[in-house]
XYZ file of N, CA, C and O in Angstrom:
748
model
N -6.391 1.399 -10.780
C -7.353 1.986 -11.702
C -7.843 3.332 -11.173
O -8.097 4.238 -11.956
N -7.958 3.463 -9.861
C -8.408 4.724 -9.278
C -7.410 5.842 -9.590
O -7.801 6.941 -9.987
N -6.135 5.555 -9.443
C -5.108 6.565 -9.716
C -5.124 6.947 -11.191
O -5.054 8.131 -11.541
N -5.233 5.955 -12.065
C -5.277 6.237 -13.502
C -6.476 7.107 -13.854
O -6.383 7.997 -14.699
N -7.623 6.861 -13.215
C -8.809 7.679 -13.450
C -8.586 9.119 -12.995
O -9.023 10.062 -13.651
N -7.910 9.292 -11.859
C -7.686 10.632 -11.323
C -6.752 11.466 -12.192
O -6.938 12.680 -12.306
N -5.745 10.842 -12.768
C -4.741 11.618 -13.509
C -4.968 11.610 -15.018
O -4.158 12.151 -15.765
N -6.062 11.030 -15.443
C -6.405 11.023 -16.871
C -6.476 12.467 -17.371
O -7.006 13.342 -16.688
N -5.931 12.738 -18.562
C -5.961 14.109 -19.080
C -7.384 14.647 -19.129
O -8.312 13.956 -19.517
N -7.517 15.879 -18.712
C -8.829 16.514 -18.707
C -8.650 18.011 -18.848
O -7.603 18.492 -19.265
N -9.648 18.729 -18.513
C -9.598 20.191 -18.623
C -8.486 20.748 -17.741
O -8.400 20.445 -16.564
N -7.608 21.522 -18.346
C -6.583 22.205 -17.576
C -5.226 21.543 -17.563
O -4.269 22.141 -17.106
N -5.088 20.320 -18.049
C -3.758 19.729 -18.092
C -3.640 18.786 -19.279
O -4.621 18.281 -19.795
N -2.423 18.588 -19.703
C -2.163 17.726 -20.843
C -1.689 16.365 -20.357
O -1.569 16.116 -19.167
N -1.395 15.506 -21.297
C -0.985 14.133 -21.001
C 0.219 14.074 -20.076
O 0.300 13.216 -19.230
N 1.176 15.017 -20.199
C 2.407 14.931 -19.411
C 2.348 15.697 -18.089
O 3.340 15.804 -17.397
N 1.202 16.205 -17.691
C 1.083 16.924 -16.412
C 1.295 15.981 -15.233
O 1.976 16.306 -14.277
N 0.696 14.805 -15.302
C 0.874 13.767 -14.300
C 1.518 12.572 -14.980
O 1.099 12.167 -16.051
N 2.524 12.007 -14.331
C 3.218 10.849 -14.886
C 3.135 9.718 -13.875
O 3.492 9.901 -12.710
N 2.669 8.547 -14.322
C 2.590 7.375 -13.467
C 3.669 6.405 -13.894
O 3.673 5.909 -15.014
N 4.595 6.123 -12.995
C 5.693 5.198 -13.280
C 5.413 3.849 -12.605
O 4.762 3.793 -11.578
N 5.956 2.789 -13.181
C 5.825 1.427 -12.654
C 4.379 0.968 -12.595
O 4.025 0.136 -11.779
N 3.535 1.488 -13.467
C 2.127 1.102 -13.437
C 1.891 -0.268 -14.063
O 0.832 -0.841 -13.886
N 2.873 -0.814 -14.800
C 2.675 -2.095 -15.450
C 2.922 -3.270 -14.513
O 2.587 -4.399 -14.837
N 3.488 -3.038 -13.360
C 3.739 -4.115 -12.410
C 2.477 -4.416 -11.631
O 1.673 -3.538 -11.341
N 2.313 -5.674 -11.254
C 1.118 -6.100 -10.547
C 1.163 -5.660 -9.089
O 2.165 -5.827 -8.409
N 0.075 -5.081 -8.646
C -0.079 -4.734 -7.235
C -1.349 -5.396 -6.737
O -2.298 -5.597 -7.490
N -1.345 -5.750 -5.461
C -2.512 -6.399 -4.869
C -3.649 -5.422 -4.678
O -3.438 -4.210 -4.570
N -4.871 -5.926 -4.620
C -6.021 -5.047 -4.406
C -6.077 -4.534 -2.976
O -5.621 -5.191 -2.049
N -6.621 -3.353 -2.831
C -6.807 -2.732 -1.522
C -8.269 -2.873 -1.146
O -9.155 -2.561 -1.944
N -8.523 -3.358 0.062
C -9.900 -3.442 0.550
C -10.156 -2.219 1.405
O -9.486 -2.001 2.402
N -11.103 -1.420 0.992
C -11.406 -0.219 1.741
C -12.523 0.544 1.077
O -13.161 0.079 0.125
N -12.738 1.736 1.548
C -13.786 2.587 1.023
C -13.233 3.371 -0.159
O -12.406 4.259 0.007
N -13.680 3.028 -1.363
C -13.175 3.662 -2.584
C -13.417 5.171 -2.583
O -12.564 5.937 -3.009
N -14.555 5.589 -2.073
C -14.876 7.015 -2.061
C -13.915 7.783 -1.147
O -13.448 8.857 -1.502
N -13.612 7.240 0.017
C -12.687 7.914 0.939
C -11.291 7.997 0.338
O -10.623 9.021 0.431
N -10.846 6.887 -0.251
C -9.505 6.879 -0.862
C -9.464 7.848 -2.037
O -8.484 8.567 -2.225
N -10.539 7.912 -2.812
C -10.629 8.852 -3.931
C -10.502 10.290 -3.440
O -9.723 11.081 -3.984
N -11.263 10.626 -2.391
C -11.238 11.994 -1.843
C -9.839 12.321 -1.308
O -9.318 13.422 -1.532
N -9.232 11.378 -0.619
C -7.888 11.590 -0.073
C -6.890 11.867 -1.204
O -6.151 12.851 -1.165
N -6.863 11.001 -2.212
C -5.913 11.169 -3.317
C -6.197 12.433 -4.120
O -5.280 13.152 -4.518
N -7.474 12.710 -4.352
C -7.848 13.919 -5.106
C -7.381 15.174 -4.365
O -6.848 16.104 -4.972
N -7.541 15.192 -3.044
C -7.098 16.339 -2.242
C -5.583 16.505 -2.314
O -5.079 17.607 -2.538
N -4.850 15.400 -2.115
C -3.385 15.470 -2.134
C -2.866 15.898 -3.505
O -1.974 16.759 -3.604
N -3.415 15.323 -4.573
C -2.959 15.680 -5.918
C -3.345 17.112 -6.282
O -2.576 17.811 -6.952
N -4.508 17.551 -5.831
C -4.909 18.943 -6.058
C -3.930 19.900 -5.380
O -3.485 20.882 -5.973
N -3.587 19.601 -4.114
C -2.661 20.464 -3.379
C -1.289 20.498 -4.040
O -0.658 21.552 -4.134
N -0.818 19.344 -4.503
C 0.479 19.308 -5.190
C 0.408 20.041 -6.513
O 1.328 20.760 -6.896
N -0.691 19.867 -7.234
C -0.869 20.515 -8.526
C -0.873 22.030 -8.371
O -0.221 22.746 -9.130
N -1.579 22.511 -7.362
C -1.636 23.952 -7.125
C -0.261 24.506 -6.759
O 0.112 25.600 -7.186
N 0.523 23.749 -6.005
C 1.850 24.206 -5.581
C 2.859 24.178 -6.719
O 3.736 25.033 -6.799
N 2.751 23.210 -7.612
C 3.764 23.068 -8.663
C 3.392 23.757 -9.962
O 4.211 23.893 -10.860
N 2.186 24.227 -10.097
C 1.711 24.826 -11.339
C 2.506 26.073 -11.728
O 2.857 26.254 -12.883
N 2.825 26.909 -10.781
C 3.513 28.158 -11.088
C 4.961 27.931 -11.514
O 5.543 28.752 -12.204
N 5.561 26.837 -11.120
C 6.979 26.610 -11.403
C 7.221 25.626 -12.546
O 8.308 25.085 -12.665
N 6.230 25.424 -13.411
C 6.361 24.531 -14.573
C 6.909 23.162 -14.200
O 7.884 22.694 -14.760
N 6.288 22.541 -13.259
C 6.703 21.205 -12.851
C 5.571 20.228 -13.104
O 4.406 20.598 -13.135
N 5.942 18.969 -13.306
C 4.935 17.930 -13.429
C 4.978 17.077 -12.167
O 5.960 17.079 -11.431
N 3.916 16.343 -11.936
C 3.807 15.509 -10.749
C 4.047 14.068 -11.175
O 3.351 13.541 -12.042
N 5.040 13.445 -10.551
C 5.425 12.079 -10.876
C 4.943 11.164 -9.754
O 5.273 11.371 -8.591
N 4.168 10.165 -10.119
C 3.647 9.179 -9.177
C 4.328 7.847 -9.440
O 4.464 7.431 -10.589
N 4.757 7.199 -8.391
C 5.368 5.873 -8.497
C 4.536 4.923 -7.663
O 4.303 5.158 -6.478
N 4.094 3.846 -8.303
C 3.230 2.869 -7.663
C 3.929 1.522 -7.699
O 4.357 1.078 -8.762
N 4.065 0.886 -6.530
C 4.701 -0.433 -6.502
C 4.229 -1.224 -5.294
O 3.713 -0.675 -4.328
N 4.427 -2.532 -5.400
C 4.105 -3.451 -4.312
C 5.356 -3.620 -3.475
O 6.430 -3.901 -3.995
N 5.241 -3.444 -2.181
C 6.359 -3.627 -1.263
C 5.885 -4.565 -0.159
O 5.177 -4.148 0.757
N 6.224 -5.852 -0.287
C 5.712 -6.838 0.651
C 4.216 -6.945 0.508
O 3.705 -7.160 -0.590
N 3.506 -6.753 1.601
C 2.048 -6.804 1.534
C 1.431 -5.405 1.590
O 0.310 -5.225 2.037
N 2.180 -4.417 1.121
C 1.689 -3.045 1.070
C 1.865 -2.454 -0.323
O 2.834 -2.755 -1.017
N 0.920 -1.630 -0.698
C 1.033 -0.819 -1.897
C 1.717 0.476 -1.469
O 1.348 1.064 -0.459
N 2.713 0.888 -2.207
C 3.439 2.110 -1.892
C 3.258 3.083 -3.043
O 3.625 2.796 -4.182
N 2.667 4.227 -2.759
C 2.460 5.283 -3.748
C 3.248 6.498 -3.299
O 3.024 7.017 -2.209
N 4.203 6.926 -4.134
C 4.954 8.143 -3.833
C 4.658 9.169 -4.908
O 4.429 8.824 -6.070
N 4.661 10.416 -4.514
C 4.414 11.516 -5.445
C 5.411 12.625 -5.154
O 5.674 12.944 -3.995
N 5.974 13.169 -6.219
C 6.870 14.313 -6.090
C 6.800 15.132 -7.372
O 6.325 14.651 -8.406
N 7.274 16.347 -7.292
C 7.301 17.231 -8.463
C 8.676 17.196 -9.085
O 9.679 17.063 -8.389
N 8.702 17.297 -10.402
C 9.984 17.421 -11.095
C 9.823 18.429 -12.226
O 8.735 18.605 -12.775
N 10.919 19.094 -12.548
C 10.893 20.129 -13.575
C 10.612 19.544 -14.942
O 11.014 18.428 -15.259
N 9.902 20.319 -15.759
C 9.645 19.929 -17.132
C 10.378 20.902 -18.050
O 10.517 22.081 -17.726
N 10.827 20.430 -19.201
C 11.555 21.316 -20.109
C 10.680 22.408 -20.707
O 11.154 23.455 -21.062
N 9.393 22.158 -20.793
C 8.476 23.169 -21.319
C 7.176 23.092 -20.547
O 6.887 22.102 -19.893
N 6.379 24.110 -20.645
C 5.104 24.138 -19.949
C 4.071 23.403 -20.779
O 3.694 23.860 -21.842
N 3.577 22.283 -20.288
C 2.591 21.507 -21.015
C 1.205 21.636 -20.432
O 0.370 20.783 -20.633
N 0.967 22.712 -19.708
C -0.333 22.876 -19.079
C -0.731 24.347 -19.072
O 0.100 25.234 -19.220
N -2.004 24.564 -18.909
C -2.512 25.932 -18.823
C -2.240 26.463 -17.426
O -2.668 25.875 -16.453
N -1.497 27.572 -17.285
C -1.079 28.034 -15.974
C -2.211 28.445 -15.039
O -2.059 28.409 -13.840
N -3.355 28.844 -15.548
C -4.433 29.306 -14.675
C -5.467 28.246 -14.355
O -6.346 28.467 -13.551
N -5.379 27.086 -14.996
C -6.370 26.039 -14.762
C -5.875 25.078 -13.685
O -4.697 24.790 -13.605
N -6.778 24.599 -12.878
C -6.439 23.614 -11.865
C -6.927 22.261 -12.365
O -8.091 22.102 -12.710
N -6.027 21.285 -12.425
C -6.341 20.002 -13.042
C -7.341 19.183 -12.239
O -8.231 18.578 -12.797
N -7.193 19.157 -10.942
C -8.073 18.335 -10.113
C -8.816 19.213 -9.134
O -8.215 20.000 -8.411
N -10.119 19.063 -9.098
C -10.911 19.798 -8.121
C -11.088 18.930 -6.889
O -11.474 17.766 -7.007
N -10.792 19.476 -5.710
C -10.992 18.666 -4.509
C -12.478 18.463 -4.246
O -13.305 19.264 -4.646
N -12.807 17.373 -3.597
C -14.183 17.094 -3.219
C -14.350 17.568 -1.789
O -13.766 17.008 -0.872
N -15.130 18.612 -1.592
C -15.324 19.152 -0.251
C -14.098 19.908 0.233
O -13.224 20.277 -0.531
N -14.008 20.136 1.511
C -12.916 20.876 2.123
C -12.104 19.952 3.022
O -12.010 20.141 4.221
N -11.527 18.915 2.463
C -10.755 17.948 3.221
C -9.366 18.513 3.513
O -8.699 19.030 2.622
N -8.931 18.407 4.758
C -7.599 18.871 5.113
C -6.629 17.695 5.062
O -7.031 16.538 5.012
N -5.346 17.991 5.099
C -4.328 16.940 5.062
C -4.345 16.090 6.328
O -3.974 14.929 6.298
N -4.808 16.657 7.433
C -4.942 15.885 8.668
C -5.973 14.775 8.457
O -5.762 13.629 8.864
N -7.068 15.092 7.786
C -8.077 14.079 7.491
C -7.559 13.061 6.483
O -7.918 11.884 6.544
N -6.726 13.500 5.564
C -6.114 12.560 4.615
C -5.276 11.529 5.373
O -5.348 10.326 5.078
N -4.497 11.989 6.339
C -3.705 11.060 7.156
C -4.615 10.096 7.910
O -4.327 8.904 8.007
N -5.709 10.621 8.423
C -6.638 9.778 9.191
C -7.288 8.720 8.292
O -7.479 7.579 8.714
N -7.614 9.070 7.064
C -8.199 8.101 6.130
C -7.200 6.981 5.861
O -7.560 5.805 5.853
N -5.938 7.340 5.660
C -4.905 6.315 5.444
C -4.799 5.403 6.665
O -4.728 4.181 6.531
N -4.821 5.978 7.860
C -4.736 5.190 9.092
C -5.942 4.271 9.261
O -5.798 3.129 9.691
N -7.138 4.752 8.918
C -8.345 3.932 9.028
C -8.301 2.734 8.082
O -8.959 1.731 8.320
N -7.515 2.836 7.014
C -7.352 1.730 6.077
C -6.128 0.879 6.418
O -5.712 0.041 5.630
N -5.529 1.104 7.598
C -4.384 0.314 8.042
C -3.069 0.765 7.443
O -2.082 0.036 7.485
N -3.035 1.956 6.893
C -1.827 2.448 6.231
C -1.241 3.669 6.896
O -1.630 4.054 8.005
N -0.301 4.277 6.193
C 0.340 5.501 6.670
C 0.436 6.496 5.519
O 0.473 6.114 4.353
N 0.493 7.758 5.885
C 0.667 8.836 4.913
C 1.715 9.790 5.463
O 1.540 10.353 6.541
N 2.816 9.919 4.724
C 3.875 10.857 5.107
C 3.854 12.001 4.113
O 3.898 11.788 2.893
N 3.768 13.219 4.624
C 3.690 14.409 3.787
C 5.023 15.135 3.771
O 5.661 15.288 4.808
N 5.412 15.608 2.604
C 6.601 16.435 2.450
C 6.102 17.853 2.200
O 5.674 18.187 1.093
N 6.125 18.663 3.257
C 5.575 20.014 3.183
C 6.660 21.054 3.443
O 7.658 20.777 4.093
N 6.396 22.249 2.944
C 7.306 23.374 3.146
C 6.461 24.618 3.400
O 5.435 24.817 2.740
N 6.895 25.435 4.355
C 6.156 26.657 4.645
C 6.552 27.761 3.670
O 7.728 28.054 3.490
N 5.541 28.346 3.026
C 5.731 29.499 2.157
C 4.687 30.530 2.553
O 3.495 30.284 2.420
N 5.151 31.668 3.040
C 4.258 32.745 3.482
C 3.233 32.221 4.486
O 2.039 32.455 4.372
N 3.714 31.477 5.476
C 2.897 30.916 6.556
C 1.833 29.926 6.080
O 0.857 29.676 6.781
N 2.016 29.366 4.900
C 1.103 28.351 4.379
C 1.911 27.097 4.072
O 2.957 27.174 3.428
N 1.439 25.950 4.535
C 2.130 24.679 4.266
C 1.837 24.238 2.830
O 0.697 23.958 2.477
N 2.886 24.205 2.018
C 2.773 23.811 0.615
C 3.183 22.343 0.508
O 4.226 21.940 1.021
N 2.362 21.566 -0.173
C 2.635 20.143 -0.323
C 3.570 19.914 -1.507
O 3.225 20.184 -2.650
N 4.780 19.401 -1.215
C 5.778 19.125 -2.245
C 5.747 17.670 -2.703
O 6.184 17.353 -3.810
N 5.250 16.774 -1.840
C 5.186 15.361 -2.172
C 4.579 14.578 -1.036
O 4.318 15.113 0.041
N 4.334 13.301 -1.288
C 3.803 12.441 -0.236
C 4.155 10.994 -0.534
O 4.488 10.627 -1.659
N 4.090 10.184 0.531
C 4.270 8.737 0.426
C 3.109 8.089 1.150
O 2.908 8.315 2.343
N 2.351 7.289 0.417
C 1.187 6.603 0.955
C 1.443 5.109 0.926
O 1.851 4.561 -0.100
N 1.234 4.453 2.056
C 1.380 3.008 2.158
C 0.061 2.432 2.645
O -0.447 2.848 3.687
N -0.497 1.486 1.861
C -1.750 0.842 2.230
C -1.602 -0.669 2.119
O -1.001 -1.156 1.155
N -2.150 -1.429 3.079
C -2.053 -2.885 2.990
C -2.873 -3.411 1.817
O -3.917 -2.854 1.487
N -2.370 -4.477 1.204
C -3.053 -5.079 0.067
C -3.467 -6.506 0.396
O -3.002 -7.105 1.355
N -4.316 -7.046 -0.458
C -4.728 -8.445 -0.336
C -3.605 -9.346 -0.827
O -2.583 -8.885 -1.326
N -3.818 -10.630 -0.725
C -2.779 -11.624 -0.967
C -2.275 -11.789 -2.398
O -1.108 -12.073 -2.562
N -3.036 -11.662 -3.469
C -2.531 -12.087 -4.770
C -1.145 -11.598 -5.157
O -0.320 -12.387 -5.581
N -0.855 -10.338 -4.991
C 0.469 -9.856 -5.365
C 1.529 -10.305 -4.365
O 2.657 -10.586 -4.721
N 1.153 -10.397 -3.091
C 2.121 -10.787 -2.071
C 2.402 -12.291 -2.106
O 3.479 -12.722 -1.716
N 1.450 -13.097 -2.572
C 1.648 -14.544 -2.609
C 2.832 -14.932 -3.480
O 3.572 -15.843 -3.154
N 3.013 -14.247 -4.587
C 4.106 -14.592 -5.494
C 5.463 -14.435 -4.832
O 6.396 -15.134 -5.160
N 5.577 -13.521 -3.884
C 6.866 -13.283 -3.252
C 7.251 -14.386 -2.271
O 8.406 -14.484 -1.890
N 6.296 -15.237 -1.844
C 6.639 -16.298 -0.891
C 6.628 -17.682 -1.528
O 6.733 -18.678 -0.842
N 6.527 -17.773 -2.846
C 6.423 -19.064 -3.489
C 7.761 -19.593 -4.004
O 7.790 -20.445 -4.865
N 8.859 -19.130 -3.491
C 10.147 -19.643 -3.941
C 10.621 -20.747 -2.992
O 10.333 -20.731 -1.806
N 11.340 -21.703 -3.547
C 11.802 -22.848 -2.751
C 12.904 -22.451 -1.768
O 13.080 -23.104 -0.746
N 13.654 -21.405 -2.062
C 14.772 -21.000 -1.214
C 14.385 -19.973 -0.152
O 15.235 -19.576 0.633
N 13.144 -19.546 -0.134
C 12.723 -18.520 0.820
C 12.792 -19.045 2.251
O 12.465 -20.196 2.526
N 13.177 -18.199 3.158
C 13.246 -18.542 4.578
C 11.863 -18.921 5.091
O 11.715 -19.859 5.882
N 10.838 -18.222 4.623
C 9.483 -18.503 5.081
C 9.063 -19.925 4.679
O 8.463 -20.646 5.477
N 9.383 -20.334 3.466
C 9.032 -21.691 3.021
C 9.777 -22.739 3.847
O 9.207 -23.773 4.206
N 11.035 -22.489 4.158
C 11.796 -23.420 4.990
C 11.165 -23.535 6.372
O 11.043 -24.630 6.924
N 10.759 -22.405 6.930
C 10.124 -22.407 8.252
C 8.818 -23.194 8.218
O 8.529 -23.956 9.135
N 8.040 -23.050 7.163
C 6.781 -23.791 7.035
C 7.054 -25.289 6.955
O 6.349 -26.098 7.576
N 8.075 -25.682 6.205
C 8.426 -27.102 6.090
C 8.886 -27.671 7.435
O 8.511 -28.789 7.793
N 9.696 -26.929 8.193
C 10.129 -27.381 9.523
C 8.919 -27.554 10.443
O 8.827 -28.529 11.187
N 8.014 -26.604 10.408
C 6.818 -26.682 11.245
C 5.990 -27.916 10.890
O 5.527 -28.644 11.770
N 5.802 -28.169 9.595
C 5.020 -29.337 9.166
C 5.680 -30.633 9.624
O 4.991 -31.559 10.083
N 7.011 -30.731 9.522
C 7.722 -31.941 9.961
C 7.576 -32.126 11.472
O 7.325 -33.246 11.943
N 7.716 -31.049 12.253
C 7.549 -31.135 13.704
C 6.126 -31.554 14.072
O 5.920 -32.364 14.974
N 5.153 -31.003 13.367
C 3.762 -31.339 13.631
C 3.484 -32.813 13.315
O 2.802 -33.502 14.079
N 4.059 -33.318 12.225
C 3.874 -34.732 11.872
C 4.483 -35.636 12.946
O 3.872 -36.647 13.334
N 5.683 -35.301 13.459
C 6.304 -36.090 14.528
C 5.460 -36.047 15.799
O 5.297 -37.059 16.485
N 4.926 -34.901 16.129
C 4.090 -34.750 17.313
C 2.815 -35.588 17.187
O 2.410 -36.269 18.136
N 2.196 -35.569 16.026
C 0.980 -36.364 15.813
C 1.291 -37.862 15.924
O 0.513 -38.619 16.521
N 2.423 -38.282 15.397
C 2.831 -39.686 15.486
C 3.048 -40.083 16.946
O 2.624 -41.138 17.387
N 3.706 -39.216 17.711
C 3.977 -39.494 19.128
C 2.669 -39.583 19.922
O 2.502 -40.480 20.750
N 1.723 -38.695 19.655
C 0.429 -38.737 20.336
C -0.320 -40.022 19.998
O -0.953 -40.626 20.871
N -0.260 -40.453 18.762
C -0.898 -41.706 18.350
C -0.290 -42.893 19.099
O -1.016 -43.771 19.584
N 1.029 -42.915 19.229
C 1.709 -43.993 19.969
C 1.275 -44.000 21.433
O 1.027 -45.064 22.018
N 1.184 -42.834 22.046
C 0.777 -42.744 23.450
C -0.660 -43.212 23.645
O -0.981 -43.864 24.650
N -1.537 -42.878 22.713
C -2.930 -43.322 22.805
C -3.017 -44.841 22.679
O -3.817 -45.484 23.359
N -2.200 -45.438 21.816
C -2.175 -46.893 21.691
C -1.663 -47.529 22.981
O -2.198 -48.541 23.439
N -0.652 -46.938 23.581
C -0.115 -47.442 24.836
C -1.177 -47.356 25.922
O -1.328 -48.270 26.741
N -1.948 -46.319 25.974
C -3.006 -46.136 26.962
C -4.064 -47.223 26.807
O -4.531 -47.793 27.796
N -4.465 -47.528 25.597
C -5.494 -48.541 25.383
C -4.989 -49.938 25.758
O -5.762 -50.771 26.223
N -3.683 -50.184 25.594
C -3.104 -51.472 25.965
C -3.058 -51.618 27.476
O -3.212 -52.707 28.019
N -2.897 -50.557 28.224
C -2.776 -50.582 29.684
C -4.105 -50.287 30.379
O -4.140 -49.677 31.440
N -5.217 -50.650 29.785
C -6.560 -50.510 30.361
C -6.913 -49.086 30.781
O -7.423 -48.839 31.862
N -6.593 -48.123 29.920
C -6.989 -46.741 30.178
C -6.114 -45.993 31.148
O -6.418 -44.859 31.504
N -5.058 -46.631 31.647
C -4.152 -45.946 32.563
C -3.438 -44.817 31.798
O -3.126 -44.961 30.628
N -3.204 -43.744 32.480
C -2.502 -42.627 31.864
C -1.076 -43.016 31.589
O -0.355 -43.473 32.481
N -0.664 -42.849 30.366
C 0.707 -43.182 29.980
C 1.593 -41.966 30.202
O 1.126 -40.827 30.211
N 2.842 -42.233 30.402
C 3.841 -41.166 30.542
C 3.989 -40.479 29.172
O 4.387 -41.089 28.202
N 3.647 -39.209 29.080
C 3.630 -38.493 27.796
C 4.915 -37.727 27.514
O 4.928 -36.801 26.733
N 6.006 -38.101 28.148
C 7.265 -37.410 27.880
C 7.892 -37.868 26.610
O 7.914 -38.873 26.120
């Protein structure tokens, strides 16, 4: 929902300026500071928007669940026509956050941020990024609920071993009580 709020059409860009792909698939919730994540994403999208505005490109965001992580990738792609005002900036950054701080915010949330940058006139231009953040269980739980999964087999083996161990301990305790509290051989 945060990403959808950020790329909602507003002053300076039209509906096709930002494109969100795979948004209909379920992703797990992220536990973290919404304001920090908002500032990080707003800064990154602003930098990409400023870099791609002159070359009539749109920014494509792909959001998907990968294991227990949310993966957000962003890149620019050419558009057949200019669907935005060339002098307007779609997203205003909040404060003067640098990309180094954006990486640190991702790290503080247990994730990673990889930047795709290119030097133009001694200035690092942001061409794209990949953000990975850990998610809560709901989306990840579905991936482990299959009967053929290796993880489910491992859980079943562990439960069977634990049941045998508990049975063996019970037998040893009964043997101990029969022998007047003497320590039984627990092999």
